[in-house]
mmCIF file of C-alpha atoms in Angstrom:
data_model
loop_
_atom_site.group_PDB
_atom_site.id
_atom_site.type_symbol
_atom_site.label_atom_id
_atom_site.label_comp_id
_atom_site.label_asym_id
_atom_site.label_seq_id
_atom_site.Cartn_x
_atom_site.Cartn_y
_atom_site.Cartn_z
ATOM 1 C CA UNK O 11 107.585 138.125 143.346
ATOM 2 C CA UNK O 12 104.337 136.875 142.177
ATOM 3 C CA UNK O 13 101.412 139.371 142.597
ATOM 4 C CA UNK O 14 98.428 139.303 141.909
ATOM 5 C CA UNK O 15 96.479 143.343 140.968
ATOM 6 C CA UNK O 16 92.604 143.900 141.083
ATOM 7 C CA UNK O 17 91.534 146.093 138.646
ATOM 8 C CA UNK O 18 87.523 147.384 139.534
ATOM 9 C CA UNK O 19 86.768 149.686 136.496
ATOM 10 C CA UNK O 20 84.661 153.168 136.965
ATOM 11 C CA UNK O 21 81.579 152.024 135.314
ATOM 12 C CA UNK O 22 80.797 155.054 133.318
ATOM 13 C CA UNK O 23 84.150 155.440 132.075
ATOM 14 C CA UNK O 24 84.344 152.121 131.184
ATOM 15 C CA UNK O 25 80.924 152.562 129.006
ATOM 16 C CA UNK O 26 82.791 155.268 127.212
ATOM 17 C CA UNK O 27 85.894 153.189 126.485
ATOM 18 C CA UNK O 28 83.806 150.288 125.221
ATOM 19 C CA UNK O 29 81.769 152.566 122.842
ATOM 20 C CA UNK O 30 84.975 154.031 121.130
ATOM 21 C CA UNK O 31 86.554 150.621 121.080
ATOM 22 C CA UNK O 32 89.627 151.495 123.130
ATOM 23 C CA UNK O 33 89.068 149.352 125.976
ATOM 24 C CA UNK O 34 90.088 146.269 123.933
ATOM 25 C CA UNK O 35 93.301 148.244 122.471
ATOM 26 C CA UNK O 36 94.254 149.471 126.568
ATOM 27 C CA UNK O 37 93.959 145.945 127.834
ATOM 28 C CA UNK O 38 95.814 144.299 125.073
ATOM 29 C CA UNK O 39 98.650 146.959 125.631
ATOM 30 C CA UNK O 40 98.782 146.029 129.428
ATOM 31 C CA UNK O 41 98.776 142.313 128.926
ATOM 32 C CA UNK O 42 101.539 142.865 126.519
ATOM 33 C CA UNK O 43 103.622 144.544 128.901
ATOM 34 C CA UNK O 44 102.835 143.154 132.216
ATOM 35 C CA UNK O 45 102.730 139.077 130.530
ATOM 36 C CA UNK O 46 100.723 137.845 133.311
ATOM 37 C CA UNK O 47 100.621 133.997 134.130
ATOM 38 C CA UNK O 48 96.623 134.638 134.072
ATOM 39 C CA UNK O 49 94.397 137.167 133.440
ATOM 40 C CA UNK O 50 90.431 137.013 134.574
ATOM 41 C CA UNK O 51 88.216 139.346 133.602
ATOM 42 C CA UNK O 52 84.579 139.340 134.763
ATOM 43 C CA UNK O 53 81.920 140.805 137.605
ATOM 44 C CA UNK O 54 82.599 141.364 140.584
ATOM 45 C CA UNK O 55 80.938 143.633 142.692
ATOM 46 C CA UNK O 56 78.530 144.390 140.363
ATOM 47 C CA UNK O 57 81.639 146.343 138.282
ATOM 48 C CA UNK O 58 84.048 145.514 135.734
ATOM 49 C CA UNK O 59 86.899 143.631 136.941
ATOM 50 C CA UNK O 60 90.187 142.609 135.550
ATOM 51 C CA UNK O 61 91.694 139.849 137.418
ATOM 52 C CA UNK O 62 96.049 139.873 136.704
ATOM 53 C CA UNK O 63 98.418 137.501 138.050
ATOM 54 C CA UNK O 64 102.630 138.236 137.294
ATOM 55 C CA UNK O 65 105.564 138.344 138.120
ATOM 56 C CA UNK O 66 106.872 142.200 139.734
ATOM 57 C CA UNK O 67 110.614 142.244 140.204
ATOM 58 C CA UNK O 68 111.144 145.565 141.652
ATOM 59 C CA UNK O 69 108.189 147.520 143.304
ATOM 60 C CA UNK O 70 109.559 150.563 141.039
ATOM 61 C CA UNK O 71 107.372 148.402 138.652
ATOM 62 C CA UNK O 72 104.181 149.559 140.584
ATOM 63 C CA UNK O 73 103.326 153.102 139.215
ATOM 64 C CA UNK O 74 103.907 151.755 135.454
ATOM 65 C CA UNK O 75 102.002 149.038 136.075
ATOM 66 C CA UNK O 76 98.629 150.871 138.029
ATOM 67 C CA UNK O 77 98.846 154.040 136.285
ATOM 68 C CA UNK O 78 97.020 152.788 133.016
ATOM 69 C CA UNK O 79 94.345 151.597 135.118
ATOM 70 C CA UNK O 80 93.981 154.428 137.519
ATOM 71 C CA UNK O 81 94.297 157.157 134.532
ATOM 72 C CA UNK O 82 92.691 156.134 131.468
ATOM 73 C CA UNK O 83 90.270 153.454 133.154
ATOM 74 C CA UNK O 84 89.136 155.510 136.841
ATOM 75 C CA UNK O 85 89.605 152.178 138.309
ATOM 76 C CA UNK O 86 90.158 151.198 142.151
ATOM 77 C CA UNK O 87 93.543 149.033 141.553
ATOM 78 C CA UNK O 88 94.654 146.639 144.625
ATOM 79 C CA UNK O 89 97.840 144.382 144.460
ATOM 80 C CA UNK O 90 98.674 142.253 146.980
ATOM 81 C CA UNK O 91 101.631 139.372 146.794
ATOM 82 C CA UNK O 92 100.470 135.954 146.418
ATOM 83 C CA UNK O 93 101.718 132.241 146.192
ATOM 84 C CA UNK O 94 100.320 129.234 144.068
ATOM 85 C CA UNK O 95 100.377 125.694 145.525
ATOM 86 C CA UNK O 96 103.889 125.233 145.520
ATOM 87 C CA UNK O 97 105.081 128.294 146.839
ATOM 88 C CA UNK O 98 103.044 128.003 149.958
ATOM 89 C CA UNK O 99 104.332 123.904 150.944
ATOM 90 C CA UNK O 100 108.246 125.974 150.510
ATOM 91 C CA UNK O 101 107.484 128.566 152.693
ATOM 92 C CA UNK O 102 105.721 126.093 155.153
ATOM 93 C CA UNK O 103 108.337 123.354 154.829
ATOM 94 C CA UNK O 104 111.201 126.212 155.456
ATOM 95 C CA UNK O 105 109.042 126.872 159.130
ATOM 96 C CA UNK O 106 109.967 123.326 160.162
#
């Protein structure tokens, strides 16, 4: 199931990660794992915010996927299913 996982980052913690150049190195590791179909990253809220859209086949998946975010970045983490274009005309056109 496509999903799509907001990622607001604890400002001060994310200060310290950016001074000792790991927040690069913890990002990179969670794109490589998670391959997301797009990844945003920008303000929102005034705070950090990494935007992540992919695929979860199991929601066993969730913990290993939030974890890095809630542990080594203090961030709020949402995910929430979502559908692109074409999803949303199949699930209409199977309400007919």
């Amino acid at each position: 199931m496509r999903v799509m996982l907001r990622a607001t980052l604890d400002t001060d913690r994310a200060n310290e990660l950016i001074r000792t150049g790991k927040l690069p190195e913890q990002l990179k590791a969670i794109l490589d794992r998670l391959h997301p179909e797009a990844a945003y990253f920008g303000p929102l809220g005034g705070r950090r915010t990494v935007l992540l859209v992919f695929d979860m086949q199991d929601s066993s998946e969730l913990p290993p996927t939030g974890e890095p975010f809630f542990t080594e970045m203090k961030a709020d983490v949402e995910v929430c299913p979502i559908m692109n274009a074409e999803d949303m005309r199949k699930g209409f056109a199977q309400m007919r």
